[in-house]
PDB file of C-alpha atoms in Angstrom:
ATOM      1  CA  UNK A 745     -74.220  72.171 -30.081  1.00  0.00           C
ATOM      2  CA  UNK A 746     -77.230  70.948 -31.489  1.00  0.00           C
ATOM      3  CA  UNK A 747     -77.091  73.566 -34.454  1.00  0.00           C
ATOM      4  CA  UNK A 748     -75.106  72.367 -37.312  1.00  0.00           C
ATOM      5  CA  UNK A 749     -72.629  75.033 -39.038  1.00  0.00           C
ATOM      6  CA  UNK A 750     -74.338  75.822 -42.178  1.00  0.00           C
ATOM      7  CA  UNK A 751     -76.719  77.151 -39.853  1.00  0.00           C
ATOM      8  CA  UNK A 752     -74.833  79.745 -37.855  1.00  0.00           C
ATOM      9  CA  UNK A 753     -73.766  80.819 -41.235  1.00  0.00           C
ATOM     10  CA  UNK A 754     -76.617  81.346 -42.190  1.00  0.00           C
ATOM     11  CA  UNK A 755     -77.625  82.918 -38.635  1.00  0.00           C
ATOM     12  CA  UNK A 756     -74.305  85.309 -38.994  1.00  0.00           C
ATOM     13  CA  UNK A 757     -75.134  86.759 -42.455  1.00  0.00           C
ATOM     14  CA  UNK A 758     -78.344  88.058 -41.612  1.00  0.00           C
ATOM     15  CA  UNK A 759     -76.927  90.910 -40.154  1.00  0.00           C
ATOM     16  CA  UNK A 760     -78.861  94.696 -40.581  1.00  0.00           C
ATOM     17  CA  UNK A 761     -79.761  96.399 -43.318  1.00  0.00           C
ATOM     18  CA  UNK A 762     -75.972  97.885 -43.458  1.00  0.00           C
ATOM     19  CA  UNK A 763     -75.983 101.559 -42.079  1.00  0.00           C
ATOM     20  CA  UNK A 764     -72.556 101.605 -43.580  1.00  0.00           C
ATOM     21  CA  UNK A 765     -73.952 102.157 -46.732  1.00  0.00           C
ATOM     22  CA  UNK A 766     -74.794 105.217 -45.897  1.00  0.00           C
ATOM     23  CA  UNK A 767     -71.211 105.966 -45.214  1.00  0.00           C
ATOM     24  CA  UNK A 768     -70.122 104.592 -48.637  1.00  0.00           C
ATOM     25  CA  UNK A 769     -72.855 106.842 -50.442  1.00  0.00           C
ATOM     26  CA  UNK A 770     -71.753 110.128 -49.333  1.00  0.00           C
ATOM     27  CA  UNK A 771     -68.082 110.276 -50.587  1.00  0.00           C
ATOM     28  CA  UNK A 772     -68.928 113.448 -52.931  1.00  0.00           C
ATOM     29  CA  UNK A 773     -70.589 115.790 -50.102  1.00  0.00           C
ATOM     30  CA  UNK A 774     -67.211 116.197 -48.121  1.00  0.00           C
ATOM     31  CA  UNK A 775     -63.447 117.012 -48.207  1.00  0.00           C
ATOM     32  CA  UNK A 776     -63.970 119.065 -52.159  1.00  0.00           C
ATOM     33  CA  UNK A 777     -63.738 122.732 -50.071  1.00  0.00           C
ATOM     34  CA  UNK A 778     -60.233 123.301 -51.204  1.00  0.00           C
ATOM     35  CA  UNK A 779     -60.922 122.620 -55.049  1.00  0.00           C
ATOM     36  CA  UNK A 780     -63.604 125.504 -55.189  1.00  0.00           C
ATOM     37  CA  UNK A 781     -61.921 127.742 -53.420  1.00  0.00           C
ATOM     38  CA  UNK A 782     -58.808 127.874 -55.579  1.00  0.00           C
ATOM     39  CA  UNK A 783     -59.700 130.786 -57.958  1.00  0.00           C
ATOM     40  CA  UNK A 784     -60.933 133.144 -54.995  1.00  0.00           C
ATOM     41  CA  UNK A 785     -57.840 135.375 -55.413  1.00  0.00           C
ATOM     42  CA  UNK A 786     -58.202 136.410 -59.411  1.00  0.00           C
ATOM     43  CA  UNK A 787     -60.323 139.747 -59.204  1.00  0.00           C
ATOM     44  CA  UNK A 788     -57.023 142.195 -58.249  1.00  0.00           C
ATOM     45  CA  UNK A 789     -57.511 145.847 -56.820  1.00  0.00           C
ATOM     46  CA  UNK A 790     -56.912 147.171 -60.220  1.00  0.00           C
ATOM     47  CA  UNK A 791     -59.801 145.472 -62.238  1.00  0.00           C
ATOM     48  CA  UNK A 792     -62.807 147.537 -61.550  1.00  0.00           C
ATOM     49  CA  UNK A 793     -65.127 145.083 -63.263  1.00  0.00           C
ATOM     50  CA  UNK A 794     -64.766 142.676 -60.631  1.00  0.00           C
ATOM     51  CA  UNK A 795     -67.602 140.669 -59.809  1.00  0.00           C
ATOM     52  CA  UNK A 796     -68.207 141.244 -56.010  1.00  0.00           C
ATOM     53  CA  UNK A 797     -67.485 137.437 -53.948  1.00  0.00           C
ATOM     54  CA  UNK A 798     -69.961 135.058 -53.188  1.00  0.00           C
ATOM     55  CA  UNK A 799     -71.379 135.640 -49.518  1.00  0.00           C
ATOM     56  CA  UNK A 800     -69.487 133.955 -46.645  1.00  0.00           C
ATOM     57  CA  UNK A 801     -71.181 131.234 -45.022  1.00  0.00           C
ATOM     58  CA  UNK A 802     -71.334 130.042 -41.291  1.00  0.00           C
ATOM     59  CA  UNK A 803     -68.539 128.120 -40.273  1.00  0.00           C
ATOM     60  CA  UNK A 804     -69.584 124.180 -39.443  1.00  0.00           C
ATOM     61  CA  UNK A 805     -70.167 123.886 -36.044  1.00  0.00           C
ATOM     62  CA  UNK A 806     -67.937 120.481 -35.966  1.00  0.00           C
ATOM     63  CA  UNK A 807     -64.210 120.007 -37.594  1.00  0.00           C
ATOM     64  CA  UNK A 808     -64.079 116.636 -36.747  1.00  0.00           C
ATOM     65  CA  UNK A 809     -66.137 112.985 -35.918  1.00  0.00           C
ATOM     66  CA  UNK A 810     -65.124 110.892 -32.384  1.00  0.00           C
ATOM     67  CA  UNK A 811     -63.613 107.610 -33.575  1.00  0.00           C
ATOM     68  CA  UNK A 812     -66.919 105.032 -34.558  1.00  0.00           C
ATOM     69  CA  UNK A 813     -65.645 102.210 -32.352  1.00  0.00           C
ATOM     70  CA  UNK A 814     -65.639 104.291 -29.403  1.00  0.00           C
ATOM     71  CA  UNK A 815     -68.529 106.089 -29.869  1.00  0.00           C
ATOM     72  CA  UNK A 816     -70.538 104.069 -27.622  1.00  0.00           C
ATOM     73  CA  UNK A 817     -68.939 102.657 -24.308  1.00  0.00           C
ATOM     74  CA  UNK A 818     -68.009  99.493 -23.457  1.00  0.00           C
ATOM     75  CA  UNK A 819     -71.043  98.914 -20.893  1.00  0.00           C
ATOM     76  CA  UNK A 820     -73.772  99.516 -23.393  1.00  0.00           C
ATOM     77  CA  UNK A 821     -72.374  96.995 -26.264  1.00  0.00           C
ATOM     78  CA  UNK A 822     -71.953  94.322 -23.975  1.00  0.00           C
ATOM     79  CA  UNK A 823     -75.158  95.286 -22.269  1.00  0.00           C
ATOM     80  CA  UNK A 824     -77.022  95.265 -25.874  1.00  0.00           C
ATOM     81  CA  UNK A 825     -75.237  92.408 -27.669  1.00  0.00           C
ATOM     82  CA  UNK A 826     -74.680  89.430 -25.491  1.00  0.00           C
ATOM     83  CA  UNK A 827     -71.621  87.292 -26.115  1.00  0.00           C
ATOM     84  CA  UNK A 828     -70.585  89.943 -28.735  1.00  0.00           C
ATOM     85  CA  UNK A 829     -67.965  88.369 -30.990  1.00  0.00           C
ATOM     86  CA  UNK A 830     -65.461  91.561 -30.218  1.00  0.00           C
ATOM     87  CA  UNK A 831     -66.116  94.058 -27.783  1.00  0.00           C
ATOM     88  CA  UNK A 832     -63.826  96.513 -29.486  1.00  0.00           C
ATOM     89  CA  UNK A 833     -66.556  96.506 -32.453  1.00  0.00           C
ATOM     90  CA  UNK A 834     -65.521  96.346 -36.356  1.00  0.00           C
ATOM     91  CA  UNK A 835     -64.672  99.525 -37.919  1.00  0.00           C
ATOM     92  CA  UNK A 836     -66.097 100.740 -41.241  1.00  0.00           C
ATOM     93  CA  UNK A 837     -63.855 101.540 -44.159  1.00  0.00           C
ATOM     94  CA  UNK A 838     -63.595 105.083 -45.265  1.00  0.00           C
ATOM     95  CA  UNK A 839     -61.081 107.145 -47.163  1.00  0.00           C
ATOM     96  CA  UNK A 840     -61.371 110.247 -45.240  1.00  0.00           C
ATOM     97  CA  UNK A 841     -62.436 109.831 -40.960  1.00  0.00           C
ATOM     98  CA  UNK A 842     -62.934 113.510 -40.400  1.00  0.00           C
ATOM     99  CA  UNK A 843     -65.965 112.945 -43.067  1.00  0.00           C
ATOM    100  CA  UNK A 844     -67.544 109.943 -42.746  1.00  0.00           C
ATOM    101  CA  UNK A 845     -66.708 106.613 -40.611  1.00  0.00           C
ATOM    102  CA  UNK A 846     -68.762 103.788 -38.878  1.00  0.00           C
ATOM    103  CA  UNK A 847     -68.882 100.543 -36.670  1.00  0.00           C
ATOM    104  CA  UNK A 848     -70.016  97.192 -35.897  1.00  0.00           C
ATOM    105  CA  UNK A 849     -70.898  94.748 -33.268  1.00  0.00           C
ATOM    106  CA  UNK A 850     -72.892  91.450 -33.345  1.00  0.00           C
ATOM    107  CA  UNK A 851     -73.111  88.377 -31.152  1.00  0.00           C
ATOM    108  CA  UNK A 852     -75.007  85.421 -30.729  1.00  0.00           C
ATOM    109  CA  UNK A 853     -76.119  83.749 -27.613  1.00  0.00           C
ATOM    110  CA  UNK A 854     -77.041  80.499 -26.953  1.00  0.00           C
ATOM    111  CA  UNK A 855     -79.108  79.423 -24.344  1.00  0.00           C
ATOM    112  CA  UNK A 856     -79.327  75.474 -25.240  1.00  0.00           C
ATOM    113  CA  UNK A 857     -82.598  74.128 -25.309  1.00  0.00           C
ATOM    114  CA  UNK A 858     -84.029  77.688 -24.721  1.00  0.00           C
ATOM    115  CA  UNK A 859     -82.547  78.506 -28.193  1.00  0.00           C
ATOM    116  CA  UNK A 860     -80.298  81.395 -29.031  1.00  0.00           C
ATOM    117  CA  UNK A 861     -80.719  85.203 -29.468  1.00  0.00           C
ATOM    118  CA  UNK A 862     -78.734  86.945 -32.069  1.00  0.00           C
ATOM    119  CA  UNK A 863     -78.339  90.516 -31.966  1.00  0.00           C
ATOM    120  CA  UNK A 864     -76.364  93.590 -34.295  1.00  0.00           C
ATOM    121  CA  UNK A 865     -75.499  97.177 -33.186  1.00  0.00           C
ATOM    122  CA  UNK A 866     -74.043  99.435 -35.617  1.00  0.00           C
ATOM    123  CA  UNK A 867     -73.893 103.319 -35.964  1.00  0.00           C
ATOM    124  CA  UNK A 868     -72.521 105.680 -38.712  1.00  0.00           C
ATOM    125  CA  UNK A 869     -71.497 109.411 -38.800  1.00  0.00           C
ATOM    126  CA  UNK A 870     -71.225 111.666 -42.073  1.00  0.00           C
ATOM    127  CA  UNK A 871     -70.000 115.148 -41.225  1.00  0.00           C
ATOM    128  CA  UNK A 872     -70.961 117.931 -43.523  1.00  0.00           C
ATOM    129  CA  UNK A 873     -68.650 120.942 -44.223  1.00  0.00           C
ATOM    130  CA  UNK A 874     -69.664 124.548 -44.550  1.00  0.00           C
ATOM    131  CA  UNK A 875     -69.152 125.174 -48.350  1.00  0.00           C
ATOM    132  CA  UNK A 876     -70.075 128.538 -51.072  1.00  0.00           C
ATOM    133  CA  UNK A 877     -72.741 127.356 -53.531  1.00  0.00           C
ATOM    134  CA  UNK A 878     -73.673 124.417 -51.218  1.00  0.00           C
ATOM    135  CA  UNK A 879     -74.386 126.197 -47.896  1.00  0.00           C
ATOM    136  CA  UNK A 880     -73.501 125.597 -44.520  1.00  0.00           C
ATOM    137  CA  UNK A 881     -72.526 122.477 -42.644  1.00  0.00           C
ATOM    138  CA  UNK A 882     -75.777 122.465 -40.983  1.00  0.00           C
ATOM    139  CA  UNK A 883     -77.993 123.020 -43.975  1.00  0.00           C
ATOM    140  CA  UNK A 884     -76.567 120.065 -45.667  1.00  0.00           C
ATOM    141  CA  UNK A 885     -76.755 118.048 -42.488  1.00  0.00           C
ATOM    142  CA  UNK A 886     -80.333 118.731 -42.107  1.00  0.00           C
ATOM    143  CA  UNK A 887     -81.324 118.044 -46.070  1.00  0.00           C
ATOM    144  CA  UNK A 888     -78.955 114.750 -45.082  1.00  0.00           C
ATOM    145  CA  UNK A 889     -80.892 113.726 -42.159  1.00  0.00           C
ATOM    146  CA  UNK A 890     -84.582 113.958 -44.023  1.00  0.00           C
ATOM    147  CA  UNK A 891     -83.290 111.881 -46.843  1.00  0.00           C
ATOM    148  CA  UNK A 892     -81.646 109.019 -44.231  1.00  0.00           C
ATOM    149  CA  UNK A 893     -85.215 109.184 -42.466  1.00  0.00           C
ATOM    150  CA  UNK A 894     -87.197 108.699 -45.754  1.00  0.00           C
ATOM    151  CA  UNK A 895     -84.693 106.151 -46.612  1.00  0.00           C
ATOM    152  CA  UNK A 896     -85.054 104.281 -43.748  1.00  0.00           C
ATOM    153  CA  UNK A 897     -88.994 103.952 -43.800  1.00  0.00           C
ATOM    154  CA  UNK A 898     -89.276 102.814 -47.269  1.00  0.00           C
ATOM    155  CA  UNK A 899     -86.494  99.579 -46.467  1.00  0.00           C
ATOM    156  CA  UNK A 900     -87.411  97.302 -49.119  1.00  0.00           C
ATOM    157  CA  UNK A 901     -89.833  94.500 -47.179  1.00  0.00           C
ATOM    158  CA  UNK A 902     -90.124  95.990 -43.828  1.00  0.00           C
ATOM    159  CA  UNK A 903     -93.456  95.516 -42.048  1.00  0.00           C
ATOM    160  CA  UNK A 904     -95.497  97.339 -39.036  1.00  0.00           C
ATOM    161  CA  UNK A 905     -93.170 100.586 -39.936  1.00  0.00           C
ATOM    162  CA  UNK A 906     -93.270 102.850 -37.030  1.00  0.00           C
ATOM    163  CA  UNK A 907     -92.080 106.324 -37.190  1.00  0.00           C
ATOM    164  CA  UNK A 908     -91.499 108.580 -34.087  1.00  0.00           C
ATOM    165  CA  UNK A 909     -89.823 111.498 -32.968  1.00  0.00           C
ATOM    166  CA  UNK A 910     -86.676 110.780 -30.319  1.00  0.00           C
ATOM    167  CA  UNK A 911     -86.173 113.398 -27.779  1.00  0.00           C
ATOM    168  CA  UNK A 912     -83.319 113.905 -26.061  1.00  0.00           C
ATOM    169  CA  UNK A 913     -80.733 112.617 -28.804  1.00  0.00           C
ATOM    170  CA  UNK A 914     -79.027 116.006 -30.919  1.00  0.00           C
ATOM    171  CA  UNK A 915     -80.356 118.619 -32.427  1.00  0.00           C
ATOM    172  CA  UNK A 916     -83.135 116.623 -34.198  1.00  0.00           C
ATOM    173  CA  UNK A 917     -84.468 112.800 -34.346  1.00  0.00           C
ATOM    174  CA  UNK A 918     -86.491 110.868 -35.531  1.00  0.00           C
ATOM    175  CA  UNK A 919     -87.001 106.653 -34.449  1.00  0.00           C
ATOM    176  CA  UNK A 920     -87.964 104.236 -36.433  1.00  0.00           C
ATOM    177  CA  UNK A 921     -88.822 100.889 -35.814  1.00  0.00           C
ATOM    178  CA  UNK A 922     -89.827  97.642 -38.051  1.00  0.00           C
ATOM    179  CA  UNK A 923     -90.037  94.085 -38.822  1.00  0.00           C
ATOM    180  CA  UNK A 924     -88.152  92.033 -41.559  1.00  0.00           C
ATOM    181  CA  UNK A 925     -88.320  88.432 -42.472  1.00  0.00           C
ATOM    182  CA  UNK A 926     -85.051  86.685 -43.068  1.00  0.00           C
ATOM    183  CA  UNK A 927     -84.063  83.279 -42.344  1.00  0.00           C
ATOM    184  CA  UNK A 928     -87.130  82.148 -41.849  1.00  0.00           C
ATOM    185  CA  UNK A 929     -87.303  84.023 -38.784  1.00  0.00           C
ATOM    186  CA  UNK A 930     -88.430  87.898 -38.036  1.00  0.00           C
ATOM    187  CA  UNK A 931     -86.227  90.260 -37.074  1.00  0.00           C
ATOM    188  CA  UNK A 932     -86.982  93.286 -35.108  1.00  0.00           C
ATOM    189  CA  UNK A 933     -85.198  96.560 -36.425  1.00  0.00           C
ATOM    190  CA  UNK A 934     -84.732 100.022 -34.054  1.00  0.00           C
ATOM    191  CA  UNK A 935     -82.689 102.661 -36.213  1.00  0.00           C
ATOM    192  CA  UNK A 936     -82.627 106.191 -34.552  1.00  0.00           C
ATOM    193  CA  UNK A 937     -81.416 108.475 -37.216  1.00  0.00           C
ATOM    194  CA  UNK A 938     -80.036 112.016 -35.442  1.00  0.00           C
ATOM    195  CA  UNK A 939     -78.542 115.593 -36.336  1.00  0.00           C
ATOM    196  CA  UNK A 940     -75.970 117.254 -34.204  1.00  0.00           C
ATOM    197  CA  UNK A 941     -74.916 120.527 -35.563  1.00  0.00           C
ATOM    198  CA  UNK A 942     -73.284 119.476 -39.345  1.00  0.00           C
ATOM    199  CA  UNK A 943     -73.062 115.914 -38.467  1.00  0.00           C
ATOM    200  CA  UNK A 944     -75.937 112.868 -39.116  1.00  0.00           C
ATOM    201  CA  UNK A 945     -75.305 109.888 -36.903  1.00  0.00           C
ATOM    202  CA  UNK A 946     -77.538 106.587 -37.787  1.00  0.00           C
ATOM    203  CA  UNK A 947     -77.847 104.322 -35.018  1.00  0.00           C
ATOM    204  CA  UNK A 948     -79.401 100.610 -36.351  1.00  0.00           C
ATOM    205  CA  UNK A 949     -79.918  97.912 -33.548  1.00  0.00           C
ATOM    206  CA  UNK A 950     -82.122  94.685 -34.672  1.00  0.00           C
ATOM    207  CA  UNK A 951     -82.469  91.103 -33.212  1.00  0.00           C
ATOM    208  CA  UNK A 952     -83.843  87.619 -33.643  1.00  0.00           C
ATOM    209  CA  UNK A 953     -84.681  84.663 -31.609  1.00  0.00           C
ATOM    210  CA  UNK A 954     -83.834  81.204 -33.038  1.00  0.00           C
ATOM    211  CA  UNK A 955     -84.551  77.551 -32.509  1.00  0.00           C
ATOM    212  CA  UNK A 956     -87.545  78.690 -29.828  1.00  0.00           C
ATOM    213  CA  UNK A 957     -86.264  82.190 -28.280  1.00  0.00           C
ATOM    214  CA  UNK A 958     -88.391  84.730 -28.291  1.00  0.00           C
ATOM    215  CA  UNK A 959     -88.419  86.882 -30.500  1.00  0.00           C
ATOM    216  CA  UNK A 960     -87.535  90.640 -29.064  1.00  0.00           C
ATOM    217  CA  UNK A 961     -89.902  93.090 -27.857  1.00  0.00           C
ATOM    218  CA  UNK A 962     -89.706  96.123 -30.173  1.00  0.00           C
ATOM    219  CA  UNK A 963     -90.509  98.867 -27.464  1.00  0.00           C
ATOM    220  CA  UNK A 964     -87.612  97.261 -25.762  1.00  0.00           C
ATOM    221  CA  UNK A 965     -85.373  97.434 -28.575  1.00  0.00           C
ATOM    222  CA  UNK A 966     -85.937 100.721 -29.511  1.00  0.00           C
ATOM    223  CA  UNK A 967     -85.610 102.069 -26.079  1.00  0.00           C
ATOM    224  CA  UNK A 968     -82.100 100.302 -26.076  1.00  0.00           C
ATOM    225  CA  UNK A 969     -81.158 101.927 -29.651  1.00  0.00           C
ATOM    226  CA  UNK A 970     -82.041 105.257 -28.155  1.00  0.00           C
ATOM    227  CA  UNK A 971     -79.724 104.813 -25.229  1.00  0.00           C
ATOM    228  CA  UNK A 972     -76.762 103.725 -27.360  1.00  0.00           C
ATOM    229  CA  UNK A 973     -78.019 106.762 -29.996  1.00  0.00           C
ATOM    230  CA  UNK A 974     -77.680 109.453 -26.840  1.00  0.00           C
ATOM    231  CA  UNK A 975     -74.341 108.168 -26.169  1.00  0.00           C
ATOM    232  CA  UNK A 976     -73.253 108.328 -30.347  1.00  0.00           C
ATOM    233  CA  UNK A 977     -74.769 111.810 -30.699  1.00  0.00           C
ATOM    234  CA  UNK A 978     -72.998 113.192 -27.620  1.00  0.00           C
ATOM    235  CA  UNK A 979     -69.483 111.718 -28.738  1.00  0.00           C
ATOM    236  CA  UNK A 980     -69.366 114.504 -31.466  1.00  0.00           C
ATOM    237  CA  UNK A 981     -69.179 117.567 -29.233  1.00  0.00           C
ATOM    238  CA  UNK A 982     -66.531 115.808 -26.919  1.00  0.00           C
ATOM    239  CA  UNK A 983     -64.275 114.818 -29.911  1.00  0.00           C
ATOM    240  CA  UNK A 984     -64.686 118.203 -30.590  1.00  0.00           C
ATOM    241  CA  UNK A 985     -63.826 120.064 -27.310  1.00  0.00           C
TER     242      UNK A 985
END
């Protein structure tokens, strides 16, 4: 190797713009049902100033998220991210999976002389329960997915930001695509952010070429993140059947 360590170091920690931390920033929106619903048995038949109860609302369409890892098959990471350091991708830490949950992948291939391409996949899921004073599942999904879109075009740095909408993945979504500068090289970012029923799914896929690769085509990117975004957004209803 004609790359000296400090330098995959360096190559390895420019990884995306997390997606996780969407997962980390949404621990008060789920899994708090049970605490406000505690004091829905005080009014008794006898007390005739009762107030009457807060209107029902809809049932969320989803009770539970597929596992992250698994969300997208085997076929497509290996496809996307050459020489992918683990195939069985690197799960996100959360505190409660049927809420919120996420994984990894990222690889680096060297070609030699040619130089190396380095790519990252990652996708999240946050799941959004039906709750009185909040609204339904799907409300709060769809308030969640304008705010990750916003989000996601104003990333601190990015250049050429290009916004469209993605047919064909959920309910609802939108692609986004940009550059960003980092190691002295530019990387090409494709994040497809989606709704399905009460559940947002982020799908981030960027790349770099080093030491004289290319750098990646960004219409080819993005139609790769879309694949792997179909397959993420589908995963819900099976986990579900």
């Amino acid at each position: 190797m004609h790359r000296s360590a400090p330098r995959l170091t360096r190559i390895f920690a420019s990884a995306a713009i997390p997606v996780m931390l969407v997962v980390a920033g949404c621990s008060s929106d789920s899994g708090s049902g049970s605490d406000k619903t505690s004091g829905s048995g005080a009014a008794s038949g006898s007390s005739t100033g009762a107030k009457p109860s807060a209107a029902a609302v809809e049932p969320a369409k989803f009770a539970k998220l597929p596992e992250p890892c698994k969300a997208i098959t085997s076929k497509t990471v290996l496809a996307l991210v050459p020489k992918v350091k683990n195939k069985a991708g690197t799960a996100g830490s959360s505190s409660d999976t049927s809420a919120r949950g996420g994984c990894s992948w990222n690889g680096l291939e060297d070609k030699g002389v040619k130089g190396s391409n380095y790519r990252w996949l990652d996708v999240a899921f946050l799941r959004y329960e039906s709750e009185s004073g909040l609204g339904s599942g799907e409300k709060r999904a769809k308030e969640a997915y304008a705010k990750e879109v916003a989000k996601t075009k104003a990333t601190e740095d990015a250049k050429n930001v290009k916004t469209s909408p993605a047919t064909g993945v959920g309910d609802e979504a939108t692609a986004i695509g940009y550059d960003l500068k980092k190691t002295d090289e530019t990387f090409k970012y494709a994040t497809v952010v989606a709704r399905t029923g009460n559940v947002v799914v982020t799908l981030g896929y960027n790349g770099a070429g080093y030491a004289g690769a290319k750098t990646p085509d960004a219409a080819d990117l993005m139609k790769d993140a879309l694949t792997a975004a179909k397959e993420a957004a589908a995963s819900v209803a099976t986990a579900n059947k």
